Short mmCIF file of C-alpha atoms in Angstrom, two decimals:
data_model
loop_
_atom_site.label_atom_id
_atom_site.label_comp_id
_atom_site.label_asym_id
_atom_site.label_seq_id
_atom_site.Cartn_x
_atom_site.Cartn_y
_atom_site.Cartn_z
CA MET A 28 102.42 -4.14 -64.08
CA SER A 29 101.67 -1.00 -63.05
CA GLU A 30 101.89 2.70 -63.98
CA PRO A 31 102.73 5.80 -61.79
CA GLU A 32 99.68 7.34 -60.25
CA GLY A 33 99.33 11.03 -60.16
CA ASP A 34 98.18 14.26 -61.94
CA ALA A 35 98.87 14.86 -65.90
CA GLU A 36 102.53 15.14 -65.40
CA TYR A 37 104.68 12.08 -63.65
CA THR A 38 106.35 13.13 -60.27
CA THR A 39 109.60 12.39 -60.54
CA ASP A 40 112.86 14.00 -58.96
CA TYR A 41 114.86 13.81 -62.02
CA GLU A 42 115.93 17.26 -63.94
CA VAL A 43 117.15 17.09 -67.55
CA GLY A 44 120.55 17.02 -67.68
CA GLN A 45 121.17 16.00 -64.16
CA ASP A 46 123.60 13.37 -64.97
CA ASN A 47 125.60 15.31 -67.61
CA VAL A 48 129.23 16.39 -67.74
CA GLU A 49 130.40 19.80 -69.04
CA TRP A 50 133.75 19.03 -71.09
CA PHE A 51 135.51 21.27 -73.19
CA GLY A 52 132.27 23.45 -73.69
CA LEU A 53 130.39 20.34 -74.04
CA ASP A 54 127.22 19.36 -72.41
CA ILE A 55 126.99 15.24 -72.43
CA HIS A 56 125.09 12.97 -70.75
CA ASN A 57 127.34 10.47 -68.75
CA PRO A 58 127.64 7.46 -70.01
CA VAL A 59 125.11 7.74 -72.77
CA PHE A 60 127.64 9.96 -74.96
CA PHE A 61 130.65 8.16 -74.25
CA LEU A 62 129.33 4.83 -74.66
CA SER A 63 127.61 5.68 -78.20
CA ALA A 64 130.59 7.85 -79.40
CA GLY A 65 132.78 5.26 -78.43
CA LEU A 66 131.34 2.30 -80.35
CA VAL A 67 131.26 4.31 -83.27
CA LEU A 68 134.48 5.38 -83.26
CA VAL A 69 135.81 1.87 -82.78
CA PHE A 70 133.81 0.74 -85.67
CA ALA A 71 135.58 3.46 -87.70
CA VAL A 72 138.86 2.73 -86.83
CA THR A 73 138.29 -1.11 -86.97
CA SER A 74 136.84 -0.70 -90.49
CA LEU A 75 139.61 1.63 -91.77
CA VAL A 76 142.54 -0.84 -90.28
CA PHE A 77 140.82 -4.10 -91.19
CA PRO A 78 138.30 -3.57 -93.73
CA GLN A 79 137.90 -6.72 -95.43
CA ALA A 80 137.41 -8.21 -92.02
CA THR A 81 134.99 -5.51 -91.21
CA GLY A 82 133.00 -6.51 -94.39
CA PHE A 83 133.10 -9.90 -93.78
CA ALA A 84 131.85 -9.89 -90.15
CA LEU A 85 129.10 -7.85 -90.96
CA GLN A 86 127.79 -10.06 -93.86
CA ALA A 87 128.05 -12.96 -91.40
CA SER A 88 126.00 -10.72 -88.84
CA ARG A 89 123.48 -10.10 -91.55
CA THR A 90 123.30 -13.80 -92.66
CA TRP A 91 122.70 -14.76 -88.76
CA THR A 92 120.15 -12.30 -88.27
CA LEU A 93 118.14 -13.04 -91.17
CA GLU A 94 117.85 -16.88 -90.55
CA THR A 95 117.23 -16.59 -87.08
CA PHE A 96 115.08 -13.29 -86.47
CA ASP A 97 113.57 -12.89 -90.16
CA TRP A 98 110.15 -13.88 -88.29
CA LEU A 99 110.49 -10.93 -85.83
CA PHE A 100 111.45 -8.57 -88.45
CA ALA A 101 108.08 -9.29 -90.52
CA LEU A 102 105.92 -9.06 -87.63
CA THR A 103 107.23 -5.99 -86.23
CA PRO A 104 105.68 -3.27 -88.93
CA PRO A 105 102.22 -4.91 -89.05
CA LEU A 106 101.68 -5.24 -85.46
CA ILE A 107 102.71 -1.84 -84.84
CA LEU A 108 100.41 -0.32 -87.65
CA LEU A 109 97.71 -2.07 -85.92
CA PHE A 110 98.40 -0.56 -82.68
CA CYS A 111 98.37 3.05 -84.09
CA LEU A 112 95.00 2.46 -85.75
CA ALA A 113 93.82 1.27 -82.69
CA LEU A 114 94.91 4.22 -80.91
CA ALA A 115 93.44 6.76 -83.51
CA PHE A 116 90.25 5.35 -83.36
CA SER A 117 89.97 5.09 -79.37
CA PRO A 118 88.91 7.88 -77.29
CA LEU A 119 92.94 8.36 -77.03
CA GLY A 120 92.82 9.75 -80.20
CA LYS A 121 91.54 13.12 -78.80
CA ILE A 122 94.52 13.87 -76.61
CA ARG A 123 96.71 16.60 -77.55
CA LEU A 124 100.48 16.90 -78.02
CA GLY A 125 101.18 19.42 -75.56
CA GLY A 126 98.09 19.85 -73.59
CA PRO A 127 94.84 20.70 -74.48
CA ASP A 128 95.93 24.64 -75.37
CA ALA A 129 98.90 23.58 -77.33
CA LYS A 130 99.21 25.21 -80.64
CA PRO A 131 100.77 23.50 -83.65
CA ASP A 132 104.49 25.20 -84.43
CA PHE A 133 104.17 24.71 -88.28
CA ASN A 134 101.48 24.85 -90.52
CA ILE A 135 100.71 21.44 -92.65
CA PRO A 136 102.42 21.73 -95.97
CA SER A 137 105.99 22.52 -94.13
CA TRP A 138 105.15 19.71 -91.57
CA ILE A 139 104.52 17.30 -94.84
CA ALA A 140 107.63 18.77 -96.54
CA MET A 141 109.80 18.04 -93.43
CA LEU A 142 108.03 14.78 -93.17
CA PHE A 143 108.97 13.77 -96.71
CA ALA A 144 112.72 15.23 -96.45
CA ALA A 145 113.72 13.61 -93.09
CA GLY A 146 111.54 10.42 -93.72
CA VAL A 147 111.99 9.03 -97.21
CA GLY A 148 113.33 11.72 -99.31
CA ILE A 149 116.92 10.11 -100.40
CA GLY A 150 115.01 6.49 -100.84
CA PHE A 151 112.64 7.64 -103.21
CA MET A 152 115.54 9.15 -105.23
CA PHE A 153 117.45 6.11 -105.41
CA TYR A 154 114.51 3.47 -105.60
CA GLY A 155 111.84 5.56 -107.73
CA SER A 156 112.65 4.05 -110.83
CA ALA A 157 114.35 1.05 -109.95
CA GLU A 158 112.42 -0.86 -107.62
CA PRO A 159 109.57 -1.19 -109.52
CA LEU A 160 111.61 -1.97 -112.75
CA ALA A 161 113.81 -4.34 -110.53
CA TYR A 162 111.01 -6.72 -109.66
CA TYR A 163 109.60 -6.48 -113.43
CA SER A 164 112.42 -7.38 -115.08
CA ASP A 165 113.85 -9.81 -112.44
CA TRP A 166 117.02 -7.60 -111.67
CA PHE A 167 117.05 -9.28 -108.44
CA GLY A 168 114.69 -11.64 -108.06
CA THR A 169 111.05 -11.07 -108.17
CA PRO A 170 108.32 -10.75 -105.30
CA LEU A 171 106.50 -14.16 -104.83
CA ASN A 172 108.36 -15.82 -107.35
CA VAL A 173 106.25 -14.28 -109.88
CA GLU A 174 107.43 -14.71 -113.73
CA ALA A 175 109.11 -11.78 -115.11
CA ASP A 176 107.87 -9.38 -117.66
CA THR A 177 103.79 -10.31 -117.53
CA GLU A 178 101.13 -8.74 -116.07
CA GLU A 179 101.00 -10.61 -112.98
CA ALA A 180 105.06 -9.13 -112.50
CA ARG A 181 103.90 -5.67 -113.25
CA LYS A 182 101.11 -5.82 -110.67
CA LEU A 183 103.29 -7.35 -108.27
CA ALA A 184 106.19 -4.74 -108.99
CA PHE A 185 103.94 -1.73 -107.75
CA SER A 186 102.08 -3.35 -105.03
CA ALA A 187 105.50 -4.70 -103.68
CA THR A 188 106.96 -1.37 -103.79
CA LEU A 189 104.18 0.65 -102.28
CA PHE A 190 104.26 -2.26 -99.51
CA HIS A 191 107.92 -1.34 -98.62
CA TRP A 192 107.51 2.25 -98.80
CA GLY A 193 103.68 2.91 -98.17
CA VAL A 194 101.91 2.78 -94.50
CA ALA A 195 104.03 0.25 -92.71
CA PRO A 196 107.38 2.05 -92.48
CA TRP A 197 105.22 5.23 -91.13
CA GLY A 198 103.62 3.18 -88.60
CA VAL A 199 107.01 2.56 -87.27
CA TYR A 200 107.87 6.18 -87.54
CA ALA A 201 104.60 7.42 -85.82
CA VAL A 202 104.64 5.19 -82.91
CA VAL A 203 107.87 6.20 -82.03
CA GLY A 204 107.34 10.05 -82.61
CA LEU A 205 104.10 9.73 -80.76
CA ALA A 206 105.58 7.99 -77.76
CA LEU A 207 108.18 10.70 -77.82
CA GLY A 208 106.35 13.87 -77.99
CA PHE A 209 103.57 12.45 -75.52
CA PHE A 210 105.86 12.11 -72.69
CA ALA A 211 107.83 15.27 -73.38
CA TYR A 212 105.19 17.56 -73.76
CA ASN A 213 102.34 15.47 -71.95
CA LYS A 214 104.24 14.31 -68.96
CA GLY A 215 106.92 16.85 -68.70
CA LEU A 216 109.88 14.36 -69.47
CA PRO A 217 112.97 14.77 -71.00
CA LEU A 218 112.74 14.22 -74.99
CA THR A 219 114.72 11.17 -75.40
CA ILE A 220 113.72 7.51 -76.04
CA ARG A 221 114.18 6.45 -72.22
CA SER A 222 111.00 8.65 -71.31
CA ALA A 223 108.75 6.27 -73.26
CA PHE A 224 109.56 3.82 -70.74
CA TYR A 225 108.87 5.57 -67.69
CA PRO A 226 105.27 3.68 -66.90
CA ILE A 227 106.85 0.47 -67.17
CA LEU A 228 110.03 1.35 -65.00
CA GLY A 229 109.35 4.51 -62.98
CA ASP A 230 112.10 6.24 -62.01
CA ARG A 231 114.66 3.13 -62.99
CA VAL A 232 114.63 4.64 -66.08
CA TRP A 233 117.00 7.26 -64.98
CA GLY A 234 119.53 4.18 -64.35
CA PHE A 235 121.68 1.54 -66.08
CA TRP A 236 118.35 0.54 -68.17
CA GLY A 237 117.65 3.72 -69.34
CA HIS A 238 121.15 4.39 -70.37
CA VAL A 239 121.13 1.01 -72.30
CA ILE A 240 117.73 1.68 -73.95
CA ASP A 241 119.14 5.42 -75.29
CA THR A 242 122.47 3.79 -76.53
CA PHE A 243 120.96 1.27 -78.41
CA ALA A 244 118.70 3.88 -79.90
CA VAL A 245 121.57 5.78 -80.96
CA ILE A 246 123.75 2.95 -82.43
CA SER A 247 120.63 2.23 -84.14
CA THR A 248 120.32 5.58 -85.62
CA VAL A 249 123.83 5.83 -86.56
CA PHE A 250 123.98 3.04 -88.82
CA GLY A 251 120.41 3.67 -90.16
CA LEU A 252 121.15 7.14 -91.33
CA ALA A 253 124.88 5.99 -92.43
CA THR A 254 122.91 3.82 -94.71
CA THR A 255 120.87 6.22 -96.10
CA ILE A 256 123.73 8.86 -96.62
CA GLY A 257 125.73 6.16 -98.25
CA ILE A 258 122.82 5.24 -100.68
CA GLY A 259 122.57 8.77 -101.54
CA ALA A 260 126.01 9.40 -102.02
CA ALA A 261 126.43 6.36 -104.28
CA GLN A 262 123.56 7.40 -106.37
CA ALA A 263 124.70 11.32 -106.35
CA SER A 264 128.32 10.12 -107.31
CA SER A 265 126.73 7.50 -109.82
CA GLY A 266 124.68 10.73 -111.43
CA ILE A 267 127.97 12.69 -111.73
CA GLY A 268 129.83 10.04 -113.28
CA PHE A 269 126.96 9.32 -115.84
CA LEU A 270 127.03 13.07 -116.70
CA THR A 271 130.80 13.96 -116.73
CA GLY A 272 132.57 10.55 -117.39
CA VAL A 273 134.48 10.77 -114.43
CA GLN A 274 134.93 6.62 -112.84
CA VAL A 275 132.56 6.50 -110.08
CA SER A 276 134.53 4.75 -107.05
CA VAL A 277 134.69 4.71 -103.44
CA GLY A 278 136.96 7.41 -102.88
CA LEU A 279 134.63 9.59 -105.11
CA GLN A 280 131.74 8.36 -102.89
CA THR A 281 133.82 9.20 -99.79
CA LEU A 282 134.68 12.94 -100.89
CA LEU A 283 131.23 13.44 -102.02
CA ILE A 284 130.01 12.49 -98.10
CA ALA A 285 132.92 15.07 -96.78
CA ALA A 286 131.64 17.72 -98.89
CA ILE A 287 128.11 17.09 -97.97
CA THR A 288 128.94 16.52 -94.34
CA GLY A 289 130.45 19.90 -94.67
CA LEU A 290 127.19 21.24 -95.92
CA ALA A 291 125.41 19.69 -92.97
CA VAL A 292 127.64 21.38 -90.52
CA ILE A 293 126.45 24.58 -92.04
CA SER A 294 122.70 23.76 -91.85
CA VAL A 295 123.35 22.84 -88.25
CA LEU A 296 124.81 26.15 -87.24
CA ARG A 297 121.75 27.94 -88.86
CA GLY A 298 119.33 25.91 -86.57
CA LEU A 299 115.99 24.12 -87.48
CA ASP A 300 113.98 27.10 -89.13
CA GLY A 301 116.80 28.28 -91.09
CA GLY A 302 118.71 24.94 -92.04
CA VAL A 303 116.24 21.76 -91.99
CA LYS A 304 113.07 23.48 -92.43
CA LEU A 305 114.33 25.81 -95.04
CA LEU A 306 116.11 23.15 -97.03
CA SER A 307 113.13 20.77 -96.89
CA ASP A 308 110.53 23.45 -98.56
CA ILE A 309 113.39 24.32 -101.26
CA ASN A 310 113.54 19.93 -101.69
CA MET A 311 109.89 19.46 -101.70
CA THR A 312 109.21 22.11 -104.54
CA ILE A 313 111.83 21.07 -106.61
CA ALA A 314 110.76 17.11 -106.01
CA VAL A 315 107.28 18.21 -106.90
CA ILE A 316 108.54 19.93 -110.16
CA LEU A 317 110.79 16.67 -111.16
CA MET A 318 107.88 14.53 -110.43
CA LEU A 319 105.31 16.56 -112.50
CA PHE A 320 108.00 16.99 -115.28
CA VAL A 321 108.26 13.13 -115.66
CA LEU A 322 104.65 12.79 -115.40
CA ILE A 323 104.07 14.78 -118.14
CA ALA A 324 107.19 13.89 -120.41
CA GLY A 325 106.49 10.21 -119.64
CA PRO A 326 103.56 7.71 -120.47
CA THR A 327 101.13 10.48 -119.25
CA LEU A 328 98.09 8.11 -119.71
CA ALA A 329 99.36 5.09 -118.26
CA ILE A 330 100.75 6.62 -115.21
CA ILE A 331 97.39 8.30 -114.40
CA MET A 332 95.44 5.03 -114.93
CA GLY A 333 98.45 3.16 -112.75
CA LEU A 334 97.60 5.22 -109.73
CA GLY A 335 94.46 3.60 -108.66
CA GLU A 336 95.09 0.36 -110.27
CA ASN A 337 98.36 -0.06 -108.33
CA PHE A 338 96.86 1.51 -105.17
CA LEU A 339 94.11 -1.43 -105.15
CA ALA A 340 97.01 -3.86 -106.03
CA TYR A 341 98.87 -2.66 -102.63
CA LEU A 342 95.97 -3.19 -100.70
CA THR A 343 94.95 -6.41 -102.34
CA ASP A 344 98.53 -8.09 -102.10
CA THR A 345 99.75 -7.12 -98.63
CA PRO A 346 98.58 -10.09 -97.08
CA ALA A 347 100.40 -12.46 -99.46
CA LEU A 348 103.65 -10.04 -99.17
CA THR A 349 103.35 -9.67 -94.99
CA ASN A 350 103.23 -13.96 -94.79
CA TRP A 351 106.46 -15.14 -94.05
CA PHE A 352 105.44 -18.88 -93.98
CA GLY A 353 106.63 -21.28 -96.91
CA ARG A 354 107.39 -18.99 -99.15
CA GLU A 355 109.56 -19.81 -102.24
CA ASP A 356 110.91 -16.45 -102.57
CA THR A 357 113.15 -16.46 -99.81
CA ALA A 358 116.10 -14.55 -100.93
CA TRP A 359 114.04 -12.06 -102.14
CA PHE A 360 112.15 -11.58 -99.19
CA HIS A 361 115.24 -11.26 -97.32
CA ASP A 362 117.21 -8.86 -99.23
CA TRP A 363 114.33 -6.84 -99.91
CA THR A 364 111.46 -6.79 -97.31
CA ILE A 365 113.21 -7.83 -94.19
CA PHE A 366 116.23 -4.84 -94.95
CA TYR A 367 113.38 -2.58 -95.55
CA TRP A 368 111.70 -3.16 -92.16
CA ALA A 369 115.22 -3.01 -90.49
CA TRP A 370 116.02 -0.14 -92.11
CA TRP A 371 112.72 1.50 -90.75
CA ILE A 372 113.35 0.07 -87.29
CA SER A 373 116.91 1.37 -87.09
CA TRP A 374 115.73 4.95 -88.66
CA SER A 375 112.84 5.02 -86.09
CA PRO A 376 114.67 6.84 -83.31
CA PHE A 377 115.84 9.59 -85.86
CA VAL A 378 112.55 9.79 -87.75
CA GLY A 379 110.77 9.48 -84.51
CA MET A 380 112.04 12.09 -82.64
CA PHE A 381 112.53 14.48 -85.60
CA ILE A 382 108.45 13.94 -86.04
CA ALA A 383 107.78 14.28 -82.15
CA ARG A 384 109.74 17.92 -82.40
CA ILE A 385 107.73 19.21 -85.31
CA SER A 386 104.08 17.81 -84.18
CA LYS A 387 103.63 19.44 -80.71
CA GLY A 388 99.88 21.06 -80.97
CA ARG A 389 98.36 18.20 -82.93
CA THR A 390 95.82 15.85 -81.59
CA VAL A 391 96.77 12.04 -81.75
CA ARG A 392 94.02 11.56 -84.34
CA GLU A 393 95.29 14.65 -86.32
CA TYR A 394 99.07 13.29 -86.02
CA PHE A 395 98.27 9.91 -87.31
CA SER A 396 95.87 11.28 -90.22
CA VAL A 397 98.94 13.03 -91.52
CA VAL A 398 101.83 11.22 -90.49
CA LEU A 399 100.38 7.57 -92.14
CA LEU A 400 98.36 9.01 -94.80
CA ALA A 401 100.12 11.78 -96.37
CA PRO A 402 103.03 10.05 -97.29
CA VAL A 403 101.19 7.16 -98.44
CA ALA A 404 99.54 9.39 -101.16
CA ILE A 405 103.13 10.89 -101.99
CA CYS A 406 104.36 7.32 -102.31
CA VAL A 407 101.74 6.34 -104.87
CA LEU A 408 102.43 9.35 -106.88
CA TRP A 409 106.02 9.24 -106.80
CA PHE A 410 106.59 5.18 -107.66
CA THR A 411 103.72 5.16 -110.09
CA THR A 412 105.21 8.06 -112.05
CA PHE A 413 108.62 6.98 -111.82
CA GLY A 414 108.30 3.42 -112.17
CA GLU A 415 105.66 3.18 -115.07
CA THR A 416 108.20 5.54 -116.88
CA ALA A 417 110.90 3.30 -116.36
CA ILE A 418 109.01 0.09 -117.14
CA GLN A 419 107.68 1.42 -120.50
CA GLN A 420 111.23 2.33 -121.60
CA TYR A 421 112.28 -1.21 -120.77
CA GLU A 422 109.73 -2.59 -122.84
CA ASN A 423 110.12 -0.32 -125.84
CA GLY A 424 113.69 -1.02 -125.95
CA GLN A 425 114.04 2.63 -125.32
CA GLY A 426 117.72 4.22 -124.16
CA GLU A 427 119.51 2.71 -121.57
CA LEU A 428 117.17 0.87 -120.09
CA GLY A 429 115.75 -1.02 -123.27
CA ASP A 430 118.74 -3.27 -122.43
CA GLY A 431 117.61 -4.02 -118.74
CA MET A 432 119.05 -2.54 -115.57
CA THR A 433 122.46 -2.44 -114.98
CA THR A 434 122.97 -0.83 -111.44
CA ALA A 435 119.78 0.62 -109.12
CA ALA A 436 122.28 3.89 -108.81
CA LEU A 437 122.08 4.51 -112.51
CA THR A 438 118.47 3.81 -113.02
CA LEU A 439 116.85 7.19 -112.14
CA PHE A 440 119.43 8.83 -114.59
CA HIS A 441 118.99 6.16 -117.53
CA MET A 442 115.45 6.67 -117.26
CA LEU A 443 115.75 10.62 -117.21
CA ASP A 444 118.32 10.40 -120.32
CA SER A 445 115.44 8.95 -122.18
CA LEU A 446 112.94 12.30 -121.58
CA PRO A 447 113.40 15.72 -122.64
CA PHE A 448 116.12 18.41 -121.13
CA SER A 449 117.94 15.36 -119.89
CA ILE A 450 121.21 17.36 -118.48
CA ILE A 451 118.87 19.71 -116.31
CA THR A 452 116.46 17.08 -114.78
CA SER A 453 119.65 14.79 -113.97
CA CYS A 454 121.32 18.05 -112.57
CA ALA A 455 118.32 18.56 -110.48
CA ALA A 456 117.93 15.11 -109.38
CA ILE A 457 121.65 15.19 -107.83
CA PHE A 458 120.96 18.60 -106.51
CA LEU A 459 118.02 16.77 -104.40
CA LEU A 460 120.06 14.00 -103.40
CA VAL A 461 122.58 16.51 -101.95
CA VAL A 462 120.11 18.37 -100.52
CA PHE A 463 117.97 15.29 -98.80
CA ILE A 464 121.40 13.97 -97.35
CA VAL A 465 122.36 17.64 -95.70
CA THR A 466 118.48 17.70 -94.30
CA SER A 467 119.16 13.75 -92.63
CA ALA A 468 122.08 14.54 -91.57
CA ASP A 469 121.34 17.62 -89.89
CA SER A 470 118.14 16.32 -88.58
CA GLY A 471 119.76 13.20 -87.43
CA ALA A 472 122.52 15.06 -85.81
CA LEU A 473 119.77 16.84 -83.72
CA VAL A 474 118.09 14.11 -82.63
CA ILE A 475 121.23 12.03 -81.64
CA ASP A 476 122.55 15.08 -79.58
CA SER A 477 119.27 15.12 -77.88
CA ILE A 478 119.60 11.73 -76.52
CA THR A 479 123.28 11.87 -75.58
CA SER A 480 122.65 15.31 -73.62
CA GLY A 481 120.04 13.53 -71.60
CA GLY A 482 116.81 15.02 -73.53
CA LYS A 483 118.31 18.58 -73.68
CA THR A 484 116.74 20.58 -76.52
CA ASP A 485 119.46 23.36 -76.47
CA ALA A 486 122.55 21.50 -75.88
CA PRO A 487 125.81 23.42 -77.56
CA VAL A 488 125.94 23.68 -80.81
CA PRO A 489 129.43 21.89 -81.24
CA GLN A 490 127.78 18.49 -80.00
CA ARG A 491 125.46 18.33 -83.09
CA VAL A 492 128.22 19.01 -85.67
CA PHE A 493 130.31 16.27 -83.66
CA TRP A 494 127.42 13.97 -84.59
CA ALA A 495 127.11 15.14 -88.24
CA CYS A 496 130.73 14.71 -88.56
CA MET A 497 130.20 10.94 -86.92
CA LEU A 498 127.30 10.17 -89.25
CA GLY A 499 129.59 11.41 -92.36
CA VAL A 500 132.17 8.64 -91.29
CA THR A 501 130.00 6.31 -90.51
CA ALA A 502 128.73 6.21 -94.02
CA SER A 503 132.32 6.37 -95.48
CA MET A 504 133.36 3.26 -93.30
CA LEU A 505 130.45 1.10 -94.24
CA LEU A 506 131.09 2.03 -98.27
CA TYR A 507 135.03 1.20 -97.54
CA GLY A 508 134.52 -2.14 -95.80
CA GLY A 509 132.07 -2.87 -98.57
CA GLY A 510 134.11 -2.56 -101.27
CA ARG A 511 132.77 -3.09 -104.31
CA ASP A 512 129.37 -4.58 -103.08
CA THR A 513 128.72 -1.25 -100.94
CA LEU A 514 125.06 -1.77 -101.14
CA ASN A 515 125.22 -5.04 -99.09
CA SER A 516 127.49 -3.73 -96.70
CA LEU A 517 125.20 -0.99 -96.02
CA GLN A 518 122.20 -3.05 -96.03
CA ALA A 519 124.35 -5.42 -93.49
CA GLY A 520 124.89 -2.83 -91.14
CA THR A 521 121.68 -1.69 -91.03
CA ILE A 522 120.18 -5.17 -90.27
CA THR A 523 122.74 -5.72 -87.37
CA ALA A 524 122.08 -2.73 -85.65
CA ALA A 525 118.12 -2.86 -85.89
CA LEU A 526 117.97 -5.77 -84.29
CA PRO A 527 118.50 -4.80 -80.59
CA PHE A 528 115.95 -1.78 -81.02
CA THR A 529 113.08 -4.06 -82.59
CA SER A 530 112.84 -5.00 -78.98
CA ILE A 531 112.71 -1.64 -77.72
CA LEU A 532 110.59 -0.60 -80.05
CA LEU A 533 107.53 -3.36 -79.46
CA ALA A 534 107.94 -2.39 -75.52
CA SER A 535 107.31 1.16 -76.29
CA CYS A 536 104.09 0.72 -77.66
CA ILE A 537 102.95 -1.18 -74.24
CA SER A 538 104.43 1.74 -72.26
CA LEU A 539 102.49 4.28 -74.62
CA PHE A 540 99.34 2.99 -74.07
CA LEU A 541 99.77 3.14 -70.49
CA GLY A 542 100.78 6.48 -70.38
CA MET A 543 98.03 7.48 -72.54
CA ARG A 544 95.59 5.47 -70.52
CA HIS A 545 97.22 7.53 -67.34
CA GLU A 546 96.52 11.03 -69.50
CA HIS A 547 93.26 10.24 -70.50
CA ARG A 548 92.11 9.20 -66.92
CA ALA A 549 93.54 12.70 -65.87
CA MET A 550 91.71 14.49 -68.37
CA LYS A 551 88.20 12.73 -67.39
CA GLY A 552 89.06 13.66 -63.55
CA LEU A 553 89.68 17.35 -64.72
CA GLU A 554 86.32 17.23 -66.64
CA ASP A 555 84.38 15.91 -63.74
CA ILE A 556 86.15 18.60 -61.71
CA ASP A 557 84.60 21.19 -63.64
CA ALA A 558 81.49 19.45 -63.85
#
């Protein structure tokens, strides 16, 4: 395996958009756009015409994938995290995205806010109270088959939750974002997934194999985002039903997705600064206020004490939770851990490219310091605050949660209902969910459009509008195809779509190392000349 020789930038005859076709005012890559859009539309039509068959096929695919490749999903996040740490602490960590003179486009608070909104916002809202309580009370299995309602169960409830939402997923996001940003800003290649493979494939990356890589990236992103949008819509509709008494149904969830898609289109038309950045800043502010309210109105002392305890439990329990050999909790491991790893992998092209777009001007070491550590700190604060409050209500027989969990989507609203000002806080939670979905759909459309326009960052706006609509359609079809078992349907679509992209993700680490080594040698060469 050899990497292209040359100066800081790679020498290639490829020009951004050279394979594009202009069609009805669009500027789209041939064949990536047509393959990706065609596959998504085929899935949507098939789900609409044959919903039961689609649901059965998704579940069968999920079962086969888990039985055959659970080891691959289990290994991928920890391996990638180790790779990220190795880069950060090596001399390659001094490389700056965009070159030595590049300046950041956003300040650190806005940067973190956009990371939070795009990367985990909806999931924090959906699982913040539900996941720790589910593990503690054996709502759907317990980690490592621990006995429910015990001190050990409480410890593992938080360590398992932080294991799923902590540094491992952000390692996956970070490596994709670094690869995309590095090859675009430092090597002069298009901002698209295939560019990350130039050190391995050379100019062949612009041909067949590049088309395959980008198409898998788009499909993985569409299903990962559709899952997130579907989960957010399910929780928002459950909150609306809880507050108003309206019966929650797939029809209500679909209408909500349609309305949110319309808001996402408006956000698309406003651009990155006027859309995603503005909404992310607003949502981050409201989310912090809601978390502080729960901290003060809930079991404050237990939450504060739990911050350190939960973080230490996360560190000590991670090896056992990572191991996939000889586990007795296989059902829990598949339904929770492997689903999460597949979800993060399927999301990684979207979140990674979005991180790349907002991280220019940062050194690799600074990049990893913020992208890996800031979300983990937020994660510990959020899940301890909401999870501890929900568990104490369950233990004390307080409110709806005193009788145990009913559905994950309602757990947040049941928890808030036992605190003061529940109508206000529940409305704020629904607002947060809606805006998180809008920012995910908007930034997701931005990313998918970049891939399907051959790496262009200034493609016509109607293309982003098209992909925002496709995300809403796919989410609706996953819910429709799942019938009553919507969460399993969403999980099945994510796990199936993530499998082919997992090998692409691992290969990109090798390619990234080769590219960064090339950059480091070029930097040393310039230093020697100056000396």
